[in-house]
Coordinates of C-alpha atoms and ligand atoms in Angstrom, one line a residue:
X1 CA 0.0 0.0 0.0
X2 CA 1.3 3.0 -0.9
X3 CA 1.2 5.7 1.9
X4 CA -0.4 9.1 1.3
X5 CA -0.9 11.6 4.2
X6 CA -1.9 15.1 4.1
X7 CA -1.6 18.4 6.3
X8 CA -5.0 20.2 5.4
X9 CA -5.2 23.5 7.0
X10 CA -8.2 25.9 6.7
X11 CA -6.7 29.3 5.8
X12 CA -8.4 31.3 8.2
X13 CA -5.0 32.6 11.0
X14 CA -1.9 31.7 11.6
X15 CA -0.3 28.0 12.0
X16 CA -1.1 27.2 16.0
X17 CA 0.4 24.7 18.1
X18 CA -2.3 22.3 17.7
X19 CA -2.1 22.2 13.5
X20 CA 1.6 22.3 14.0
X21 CA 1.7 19.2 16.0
X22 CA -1.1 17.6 13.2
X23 CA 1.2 18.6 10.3
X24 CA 4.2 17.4 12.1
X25 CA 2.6 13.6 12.9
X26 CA 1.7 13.3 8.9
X27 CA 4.8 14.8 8.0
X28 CA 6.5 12.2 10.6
X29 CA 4.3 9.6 9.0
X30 CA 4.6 9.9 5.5
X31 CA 8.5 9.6 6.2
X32 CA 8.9 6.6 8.3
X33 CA 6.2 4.8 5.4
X34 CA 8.3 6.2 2.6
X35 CA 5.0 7.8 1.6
X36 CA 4.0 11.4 0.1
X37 CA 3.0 14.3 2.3
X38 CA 1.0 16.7 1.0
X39 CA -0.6 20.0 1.9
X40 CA -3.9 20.7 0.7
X41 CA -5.4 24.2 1.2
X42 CA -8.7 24.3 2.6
X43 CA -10.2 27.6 2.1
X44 CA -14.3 26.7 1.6
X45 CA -14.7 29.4 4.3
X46 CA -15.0 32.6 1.6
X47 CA -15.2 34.6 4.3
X48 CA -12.5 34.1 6.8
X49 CA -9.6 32.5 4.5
X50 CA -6.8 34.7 3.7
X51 CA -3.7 34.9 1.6
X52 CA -1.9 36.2 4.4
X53 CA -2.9 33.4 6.7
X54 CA -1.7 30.6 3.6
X55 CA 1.9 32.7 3.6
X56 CA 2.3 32.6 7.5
X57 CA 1.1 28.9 7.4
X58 CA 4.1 28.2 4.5
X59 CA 6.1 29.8 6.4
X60 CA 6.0 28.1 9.8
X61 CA 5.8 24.5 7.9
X62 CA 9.2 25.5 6.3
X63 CA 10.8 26.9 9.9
X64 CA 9.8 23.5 11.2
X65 CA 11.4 21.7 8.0
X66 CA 8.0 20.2 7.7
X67 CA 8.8 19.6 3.5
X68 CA 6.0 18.9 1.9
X69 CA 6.2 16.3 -1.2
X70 CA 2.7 17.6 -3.2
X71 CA 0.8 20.5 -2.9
X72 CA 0.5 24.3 -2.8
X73 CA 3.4 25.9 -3.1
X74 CA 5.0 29.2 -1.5
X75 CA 5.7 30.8 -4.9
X76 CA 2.0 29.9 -6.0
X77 CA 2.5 26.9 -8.3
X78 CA 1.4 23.8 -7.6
X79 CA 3.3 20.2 -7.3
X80 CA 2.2 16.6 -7.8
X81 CA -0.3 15.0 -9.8
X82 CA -3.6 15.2 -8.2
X83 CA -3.8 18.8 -8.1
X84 CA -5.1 21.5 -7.8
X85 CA -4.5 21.5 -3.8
X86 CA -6.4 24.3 -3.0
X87 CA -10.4 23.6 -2.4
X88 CA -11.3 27.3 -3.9
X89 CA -9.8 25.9 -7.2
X90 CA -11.6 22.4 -7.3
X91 CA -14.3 24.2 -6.9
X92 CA -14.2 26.7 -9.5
X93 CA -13.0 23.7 -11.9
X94 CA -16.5 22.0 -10.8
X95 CA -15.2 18.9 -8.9
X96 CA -17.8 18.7 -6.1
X97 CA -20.6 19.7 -7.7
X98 CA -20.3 16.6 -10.0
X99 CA -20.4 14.0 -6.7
X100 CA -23.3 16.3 -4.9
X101 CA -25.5 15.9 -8.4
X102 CA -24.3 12.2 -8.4
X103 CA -25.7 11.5 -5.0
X104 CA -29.0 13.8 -5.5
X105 CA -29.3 12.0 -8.6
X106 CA -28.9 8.5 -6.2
X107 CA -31.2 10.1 -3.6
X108 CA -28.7 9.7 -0.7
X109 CA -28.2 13.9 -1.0
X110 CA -31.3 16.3 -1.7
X111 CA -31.9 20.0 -2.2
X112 CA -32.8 22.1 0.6
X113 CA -34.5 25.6 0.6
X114 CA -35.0 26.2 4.0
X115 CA -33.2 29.6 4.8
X116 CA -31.0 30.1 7.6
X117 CA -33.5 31.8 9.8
X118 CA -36.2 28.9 8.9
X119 CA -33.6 26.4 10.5
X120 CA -32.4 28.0 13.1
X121 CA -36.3 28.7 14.6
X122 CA -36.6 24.9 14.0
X123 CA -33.6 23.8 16.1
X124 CA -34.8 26.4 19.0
X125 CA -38.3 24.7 18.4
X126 CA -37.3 21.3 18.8
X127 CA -34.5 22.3 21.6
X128 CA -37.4 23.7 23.7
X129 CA -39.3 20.6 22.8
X130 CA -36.7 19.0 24.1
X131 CA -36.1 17.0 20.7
X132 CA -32.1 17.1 19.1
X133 CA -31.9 20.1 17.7
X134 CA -31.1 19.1 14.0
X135 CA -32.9 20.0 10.8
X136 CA -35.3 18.4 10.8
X137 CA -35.6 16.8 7.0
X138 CA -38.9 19.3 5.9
X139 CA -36.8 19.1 1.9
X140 CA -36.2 15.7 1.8
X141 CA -38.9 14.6 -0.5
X142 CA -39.9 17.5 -2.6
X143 CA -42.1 18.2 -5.5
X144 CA -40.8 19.1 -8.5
X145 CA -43.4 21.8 -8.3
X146 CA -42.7 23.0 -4.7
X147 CA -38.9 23.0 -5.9
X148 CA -39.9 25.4 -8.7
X149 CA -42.2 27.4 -6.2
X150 CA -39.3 28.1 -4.3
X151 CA -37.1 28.9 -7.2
X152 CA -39.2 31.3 -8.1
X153 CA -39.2 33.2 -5.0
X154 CA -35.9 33.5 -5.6
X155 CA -34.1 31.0 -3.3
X156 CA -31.5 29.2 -3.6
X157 CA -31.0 25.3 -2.8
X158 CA -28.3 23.8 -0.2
X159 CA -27.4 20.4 -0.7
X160 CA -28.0 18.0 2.1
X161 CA -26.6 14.5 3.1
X162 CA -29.7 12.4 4.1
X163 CA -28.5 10.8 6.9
X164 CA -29.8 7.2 7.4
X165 CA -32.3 7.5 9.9
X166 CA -31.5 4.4 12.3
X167 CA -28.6 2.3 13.2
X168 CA -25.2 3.4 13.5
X169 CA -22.0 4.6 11.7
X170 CA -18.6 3.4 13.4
X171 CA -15.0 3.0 12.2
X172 CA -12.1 1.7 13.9
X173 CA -9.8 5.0 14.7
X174 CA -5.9 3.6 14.9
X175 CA -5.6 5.5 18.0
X176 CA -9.4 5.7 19.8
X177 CA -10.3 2.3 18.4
X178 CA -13.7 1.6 18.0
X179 CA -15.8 5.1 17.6
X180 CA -19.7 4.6 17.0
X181 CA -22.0 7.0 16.3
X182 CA -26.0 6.5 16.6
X183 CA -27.7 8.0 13.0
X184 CA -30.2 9.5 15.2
X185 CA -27.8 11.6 16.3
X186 CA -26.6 12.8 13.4
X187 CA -28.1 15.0 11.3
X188 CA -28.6 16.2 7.6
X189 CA -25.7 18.0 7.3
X190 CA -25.0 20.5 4.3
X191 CA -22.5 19.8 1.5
X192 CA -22.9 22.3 -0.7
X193 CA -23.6 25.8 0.4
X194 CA -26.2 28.3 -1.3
X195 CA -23.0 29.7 -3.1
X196 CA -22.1 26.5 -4.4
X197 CA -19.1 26.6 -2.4
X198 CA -18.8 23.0 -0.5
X199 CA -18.2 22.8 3.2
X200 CA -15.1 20.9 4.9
X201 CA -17.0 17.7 5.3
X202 CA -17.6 17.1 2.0
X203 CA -14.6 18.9 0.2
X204 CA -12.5 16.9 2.6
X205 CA -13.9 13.6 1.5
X206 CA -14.0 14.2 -1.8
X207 CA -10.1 15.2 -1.9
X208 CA -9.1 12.3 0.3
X209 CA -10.3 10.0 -2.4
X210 CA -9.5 11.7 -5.4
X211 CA -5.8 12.4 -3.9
X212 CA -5.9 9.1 -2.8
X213 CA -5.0 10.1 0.9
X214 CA -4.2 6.1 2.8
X215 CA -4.3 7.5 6.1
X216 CA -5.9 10.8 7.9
X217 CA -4.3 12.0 10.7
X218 CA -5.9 15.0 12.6
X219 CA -6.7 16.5 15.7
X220 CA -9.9 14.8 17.5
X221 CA -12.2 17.7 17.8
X222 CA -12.7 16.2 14.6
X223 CA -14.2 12.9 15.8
X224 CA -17.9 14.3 15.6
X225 CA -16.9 14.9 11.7
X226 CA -15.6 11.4 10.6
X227 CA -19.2 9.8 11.3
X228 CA -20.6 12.5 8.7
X229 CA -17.7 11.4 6.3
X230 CA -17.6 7.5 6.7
X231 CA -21.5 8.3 5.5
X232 CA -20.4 10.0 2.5
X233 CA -18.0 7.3 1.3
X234 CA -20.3 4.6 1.7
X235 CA -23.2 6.7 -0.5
X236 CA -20.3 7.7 -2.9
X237 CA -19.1 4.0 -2.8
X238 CA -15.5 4.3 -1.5
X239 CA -13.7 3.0 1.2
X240 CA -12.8 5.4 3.9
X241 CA -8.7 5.7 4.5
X242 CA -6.7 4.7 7.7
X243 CA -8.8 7.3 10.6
X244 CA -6.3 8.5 13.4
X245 CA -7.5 10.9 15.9
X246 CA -4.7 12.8 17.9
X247 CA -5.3 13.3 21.5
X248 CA -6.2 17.2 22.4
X249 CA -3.9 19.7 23.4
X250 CA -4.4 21.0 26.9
X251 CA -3.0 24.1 28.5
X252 CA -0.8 23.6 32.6
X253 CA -4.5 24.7 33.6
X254 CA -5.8 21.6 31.9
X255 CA -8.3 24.0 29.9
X256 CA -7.8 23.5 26.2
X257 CA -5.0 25.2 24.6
X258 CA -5.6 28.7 23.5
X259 CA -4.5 32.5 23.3
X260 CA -4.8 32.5 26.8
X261 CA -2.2 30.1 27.9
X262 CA 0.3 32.7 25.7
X263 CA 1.9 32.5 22.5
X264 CA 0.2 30.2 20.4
X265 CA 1.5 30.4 17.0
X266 CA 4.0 29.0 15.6
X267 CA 5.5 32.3 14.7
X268 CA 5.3 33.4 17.7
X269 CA 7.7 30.7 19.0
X270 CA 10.3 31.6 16.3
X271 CA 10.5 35.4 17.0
X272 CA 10.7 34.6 20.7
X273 CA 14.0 32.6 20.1
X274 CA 13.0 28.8 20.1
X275 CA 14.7 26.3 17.5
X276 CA 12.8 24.7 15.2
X277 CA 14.4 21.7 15.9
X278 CA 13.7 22.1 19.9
X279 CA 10.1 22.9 18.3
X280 CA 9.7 20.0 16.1
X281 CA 11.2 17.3 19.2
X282 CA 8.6 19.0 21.5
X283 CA 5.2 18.5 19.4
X284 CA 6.2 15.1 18.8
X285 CA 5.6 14.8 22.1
X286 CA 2.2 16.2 22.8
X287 CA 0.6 13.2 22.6
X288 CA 2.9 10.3 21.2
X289 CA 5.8 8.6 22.9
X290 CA 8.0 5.7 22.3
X291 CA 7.9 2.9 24.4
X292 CA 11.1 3.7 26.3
X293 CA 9.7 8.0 27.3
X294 CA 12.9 9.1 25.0
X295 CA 12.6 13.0 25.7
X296 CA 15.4 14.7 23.2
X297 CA 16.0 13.0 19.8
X298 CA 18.9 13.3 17.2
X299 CA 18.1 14.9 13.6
X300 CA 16.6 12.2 11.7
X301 CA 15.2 10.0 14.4
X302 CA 11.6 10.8 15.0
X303 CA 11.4 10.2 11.3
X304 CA 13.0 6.7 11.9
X305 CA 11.2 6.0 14.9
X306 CA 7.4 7.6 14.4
X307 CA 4.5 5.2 14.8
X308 CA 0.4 5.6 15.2
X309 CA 1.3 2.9 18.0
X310 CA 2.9 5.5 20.8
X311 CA -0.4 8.2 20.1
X312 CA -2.4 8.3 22.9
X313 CA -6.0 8.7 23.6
X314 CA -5.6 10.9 26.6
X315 CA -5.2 14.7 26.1
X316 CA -1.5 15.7 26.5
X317 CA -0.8 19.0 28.3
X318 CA 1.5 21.9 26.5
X319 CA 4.1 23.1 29.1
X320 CA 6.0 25.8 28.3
X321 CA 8.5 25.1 31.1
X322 CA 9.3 21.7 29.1
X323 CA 9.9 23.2 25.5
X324 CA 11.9 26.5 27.1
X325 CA 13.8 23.7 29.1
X326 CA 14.6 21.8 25.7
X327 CA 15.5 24.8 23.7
X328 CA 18.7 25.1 26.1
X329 CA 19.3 21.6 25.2
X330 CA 18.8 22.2 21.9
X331 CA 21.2 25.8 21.5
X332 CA 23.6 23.8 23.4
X333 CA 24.3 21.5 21.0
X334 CA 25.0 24.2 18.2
X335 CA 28.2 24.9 17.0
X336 CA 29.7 28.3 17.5
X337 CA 29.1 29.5 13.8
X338 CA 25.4 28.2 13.7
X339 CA 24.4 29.8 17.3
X340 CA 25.9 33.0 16.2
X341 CA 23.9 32.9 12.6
X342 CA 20.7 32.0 14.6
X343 CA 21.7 34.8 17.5
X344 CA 22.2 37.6 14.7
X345 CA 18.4 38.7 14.4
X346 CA 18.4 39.4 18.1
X347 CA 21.6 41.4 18.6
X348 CA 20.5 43.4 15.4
X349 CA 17.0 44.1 16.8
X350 CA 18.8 45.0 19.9
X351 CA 20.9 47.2 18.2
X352 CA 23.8 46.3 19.9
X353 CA 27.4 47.7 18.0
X354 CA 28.7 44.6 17.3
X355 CA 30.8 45.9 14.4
X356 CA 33.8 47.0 17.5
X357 CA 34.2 43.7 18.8
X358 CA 37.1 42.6 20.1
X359 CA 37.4 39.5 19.4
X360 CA 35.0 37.5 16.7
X361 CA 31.6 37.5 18.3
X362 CA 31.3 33.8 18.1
X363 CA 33.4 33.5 20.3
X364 CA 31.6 35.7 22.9
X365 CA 28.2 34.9 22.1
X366 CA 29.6 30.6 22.8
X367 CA 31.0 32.2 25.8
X368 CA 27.2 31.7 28.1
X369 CA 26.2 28.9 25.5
X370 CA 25.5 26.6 28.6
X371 CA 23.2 29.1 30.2
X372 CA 20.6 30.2 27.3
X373 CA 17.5 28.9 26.3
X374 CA 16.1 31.1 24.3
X375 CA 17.9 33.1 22.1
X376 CA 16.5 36.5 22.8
X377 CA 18.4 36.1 26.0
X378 CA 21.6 36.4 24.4
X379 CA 21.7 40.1 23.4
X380 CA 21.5 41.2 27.2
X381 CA 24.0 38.6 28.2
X382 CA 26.7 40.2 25.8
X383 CA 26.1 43.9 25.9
X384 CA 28.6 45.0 28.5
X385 CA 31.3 43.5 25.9
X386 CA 30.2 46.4 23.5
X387 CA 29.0 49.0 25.5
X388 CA 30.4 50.9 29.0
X389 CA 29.6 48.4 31.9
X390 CA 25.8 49.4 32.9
X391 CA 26.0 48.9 37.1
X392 CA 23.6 46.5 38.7
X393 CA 22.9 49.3 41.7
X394 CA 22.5 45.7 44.0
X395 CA 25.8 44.5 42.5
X396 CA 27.4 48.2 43.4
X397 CA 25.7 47.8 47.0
X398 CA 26.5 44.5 47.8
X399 CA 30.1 43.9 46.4
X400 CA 31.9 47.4 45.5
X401 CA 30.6 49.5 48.3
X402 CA 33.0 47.0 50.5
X403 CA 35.4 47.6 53.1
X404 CA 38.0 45.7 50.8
X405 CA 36.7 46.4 47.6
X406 CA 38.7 49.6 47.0
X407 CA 41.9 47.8 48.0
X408 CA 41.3 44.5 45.8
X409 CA 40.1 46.4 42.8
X410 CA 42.9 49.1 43.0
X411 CA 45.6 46.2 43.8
X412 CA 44.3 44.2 40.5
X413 CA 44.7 46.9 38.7
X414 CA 48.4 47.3 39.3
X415 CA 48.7 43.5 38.6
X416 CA 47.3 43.4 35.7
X417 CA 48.9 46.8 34.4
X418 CA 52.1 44.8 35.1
X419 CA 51.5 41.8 33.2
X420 CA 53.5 40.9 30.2
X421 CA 50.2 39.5 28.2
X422 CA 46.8 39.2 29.2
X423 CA 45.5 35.5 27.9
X424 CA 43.5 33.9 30.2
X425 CA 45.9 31.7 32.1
X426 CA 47.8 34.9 32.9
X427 CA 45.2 36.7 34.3
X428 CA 44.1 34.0 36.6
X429 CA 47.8 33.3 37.5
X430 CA 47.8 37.0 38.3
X431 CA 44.9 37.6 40.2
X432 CA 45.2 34.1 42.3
X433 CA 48.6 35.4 43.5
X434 CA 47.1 38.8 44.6
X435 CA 44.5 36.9 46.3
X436 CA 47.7 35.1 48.1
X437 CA 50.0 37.7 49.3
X438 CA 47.2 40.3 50.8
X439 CA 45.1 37.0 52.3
X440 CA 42.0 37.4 50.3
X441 CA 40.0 34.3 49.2
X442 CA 39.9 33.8 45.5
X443 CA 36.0 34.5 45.8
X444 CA 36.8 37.4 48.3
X445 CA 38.5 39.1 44.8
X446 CA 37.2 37.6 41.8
X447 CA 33.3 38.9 42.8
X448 CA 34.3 42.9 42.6
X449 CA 36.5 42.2 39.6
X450 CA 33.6 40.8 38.1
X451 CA 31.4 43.2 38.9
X452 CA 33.6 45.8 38.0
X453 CA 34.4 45.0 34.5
X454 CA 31.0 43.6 33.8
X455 CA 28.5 45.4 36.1
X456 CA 27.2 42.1 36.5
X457 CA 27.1 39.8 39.6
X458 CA 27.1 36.8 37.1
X459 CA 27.9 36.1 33.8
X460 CA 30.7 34.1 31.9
X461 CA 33.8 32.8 33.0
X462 CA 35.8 35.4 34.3
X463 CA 39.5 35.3 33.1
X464 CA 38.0 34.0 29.8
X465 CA 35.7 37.5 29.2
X466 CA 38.4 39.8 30.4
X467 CA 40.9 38.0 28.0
X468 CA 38.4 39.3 25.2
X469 CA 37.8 42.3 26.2
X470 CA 41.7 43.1 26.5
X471 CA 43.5 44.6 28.9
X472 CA 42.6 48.4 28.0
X473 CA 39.2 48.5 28.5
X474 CA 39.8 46.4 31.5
X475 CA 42.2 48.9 33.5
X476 CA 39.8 51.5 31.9
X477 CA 36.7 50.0 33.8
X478 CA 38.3 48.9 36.7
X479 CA 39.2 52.7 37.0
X480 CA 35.5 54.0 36.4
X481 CA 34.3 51.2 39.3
X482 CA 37.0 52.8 41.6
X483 CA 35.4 56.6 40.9
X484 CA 32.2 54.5 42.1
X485 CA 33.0 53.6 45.3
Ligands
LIG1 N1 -9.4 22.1 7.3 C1 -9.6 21.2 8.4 C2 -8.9 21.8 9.6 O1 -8.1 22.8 9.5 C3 -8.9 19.9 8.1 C4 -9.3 18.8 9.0 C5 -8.9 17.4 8.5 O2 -7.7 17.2 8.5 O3 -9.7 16.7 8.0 O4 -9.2 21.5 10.7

């Protein structure tokens, strides 16, 4: 069997955490099966699809390296051969007209004339009644004449699915198992609008057949869908693919996922300095897992090791303490030259003067590698390399305003003043041996030099930094901390 997934996003925001993790399990899917992975555009909502929202959703799939194989494309052609991928095409080239008339024709569909307003008074009616409120099938055996009556009052026919009235419609879901549905429960649902346009639940069976889609793997608020499908491939006589229903996304509140719980979008996530690989290893884990909990996984892996097996029913709950958490796992595996190209946006919307530095910024961005998680932390961690140290007023308080501190900081300025270089090793040498001879603890000595030269209380390793920033600027600030205290 040839494997054929697709990522079908409705064009109507950006791409959330919740479509990213769908996209992400078919994209994982399609590559452990050798299969294709495609994206199909759903925009049968005229009103609320945007251009802007299909960019931002291209976007965030490439960021995440989600390739797709088939599809709509960034630079607005099209790839594969069961195109077009975008539902407002199909449409306009007639596709899902041709099944609607061919179940009318059948009667398992049936024109409809009720207006809005008619059906909504009907639900109200038979909620109050304490019936299901569903339409309640007034157009399912028309006249020809009463069909023409309407017509000529000028409205215009939906298209309904006539449910069947009793029994059930089930399916066995590779990750829910078996999912039933009474009919009665279910109601005539539209599939074509007055426009003409379809809705999802018919578009989205009709694609999945005629791009001959093996497996669909989405989010479960789409269970109360797939009985409404599995009814429309049986009337249009085709077998339903693989159904997989991924477990919900919950919030640390255990409330579902939303806006409230913070950033949601994927974009969001990028600008705020997560990897898309940290990204990409996180989602996989809302709501699959291999057998053994692995938590961080090489490049490549999850592709190797993906299986509908290790989804789980249960919701699976988004913490953001997790994914910031393995983002520093992540940037501490970079290489110098890749955390610096990924660290570059930041320091430039910072506007920090990079251009003077002393030594190559790789090497002092690398320098707190250990201690980031996000990259918009770096900026603040390097600025006192480029600019005049900015004073912590605490740090000032605590460690300069100090009985010794004039002493140590004057004494270590002589010292280093004297030295013949100033590597590392040197200056350690150096300010170990002042520590010795006037009976200061290293940690009694190497706090106010730190402070001085950084105006921090913390920050990278100390004989390492004032290595880079070179002996100059050193005696230079350790002179401006003395005029402090
Ligand atoms: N357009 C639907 C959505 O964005 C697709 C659901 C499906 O995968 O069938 O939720």
């Amino acid at each position: 069997m040839t494997i054929r997934v697709r990522f079908a996003p409705s064009p109507t925001g950006h791409l959330h955490i919740g479509g990213a993790r769908t996209a992400l399990f078919n994209y994982l899917f399609s590559r452990k099966h050798k299969g294709a992975f495609v994206l199909r555009i759903e925009d049968t909502d005229e009103d609320r699809s945007t251009e802007g929202s299909v960019r931002s959703i291209f976007e965030s799939m490439k960021w995440l390296g989600l390739d797709w194989d088939e599809g709509a494309m960034p630079d607005g052609a099209e790839k594969g051969s069961f195109g077009p991928y975008v539902q407002s095409k199909r449409e306009a080239a007639g596709t899902y007209r041709k099944y609607a008339e061919e179940l009318i024709k059948t009667g398992k569909a049936y024109q409809c004339y009720c207006t809005a307003a008619e059906v909504d008074e009907m639900r109200r009616a038979a909620s109050v009644a304490g019936r299901l409120p569903k339409y309640d099938g007034r157009c399912r055996s028309l006249t020809e004449a009463q069909r023409k009556e309407f017509e000529a009052r000028g409205r215009k026919p939906v298209v309904r699915f006539r449910m069947p009235d009793d029994g059930s419609t089930g399916w066995t879901d590779l990750i829910h198992e078996e999912v039933k549905f009474d009919n009665k429960l279910l109601s005539d649902f539209i599939m074509l609008k007055a426009s003409g346009y379809p809705t999802y639940n018919f578009a989205c069976v009709v694609d999945d057949q005629l791009m001959e889609i093996s497996h669909v793997i989405r989010g479960d608020d789409h269970i109360s869908n797939t009985p409404l499908q599995v009814n429309l491939y049986r009337a249009l006589g085709w077998q339903a693919p693989g159904l997989a229903h991924l477990s919900m996304i919950l919030g640390p509140d255990g409330t579902r996922l939303s806006k409230r719980h913070g950033a949601t979008s994927v974009g969001e996530y990028a600008k705020q300095g997560y990897l898309a690989g940290a990204m990409k290893n996180y989602l996989a884990l809302l709501g699959w897992s291999t057998t053994d909990s692995r938590q961080l996984f090489e490049e490549g892996e999850l592709e190797e090791k993906f299986d509908l097996k290790g989804c789980q029913k249960s919701p699976a709950v988004f913490d953001p303490v997790k994914l910031t958490w393995m983002n520093g796992e992540y940037i501490r595996k970079l290489p110098g030259d890749k955390l610096l190209e990924m660290a570059m946006p930041f320091i430039k919307e910072a506007a920090i003067p990079v251009e003077k530095s002393p030594v190559p910024l790789a090497d002092i961005v690398a320098l707190e590698q250990e201690k980031y998680r996000l990259l918009c932390e770096i900026p603040a961690k390097i600025e006192f390399f480029f600019s005049d140290a900015k004073y912590d007023e605490k740090a000032v308080e605590k460690t300069l305003k100090t009985p010794d501190a004039k002493k140590i900081l004057a004494g270590i300025k002589e010292a280093y003043s004297a030295l013949g270089g100033f590597k590392e090793a040197e200056i350690e040498a150096a300010t170990r041996n002042f520590a010795k001879t006037n009976a200061f603890k290293a940690g009694q000595v190497f706090h106010p030099v730190r402070v001085a030269v950084s105006g921090r209380a913390e920050g990278p390793t100390l004989f390492r930094m004032m290595e880079y920033l070179g002996r100059e600027e050193i005696v230079k600030r350790l002179e401006k901390a003395l005029s402090l205290i």
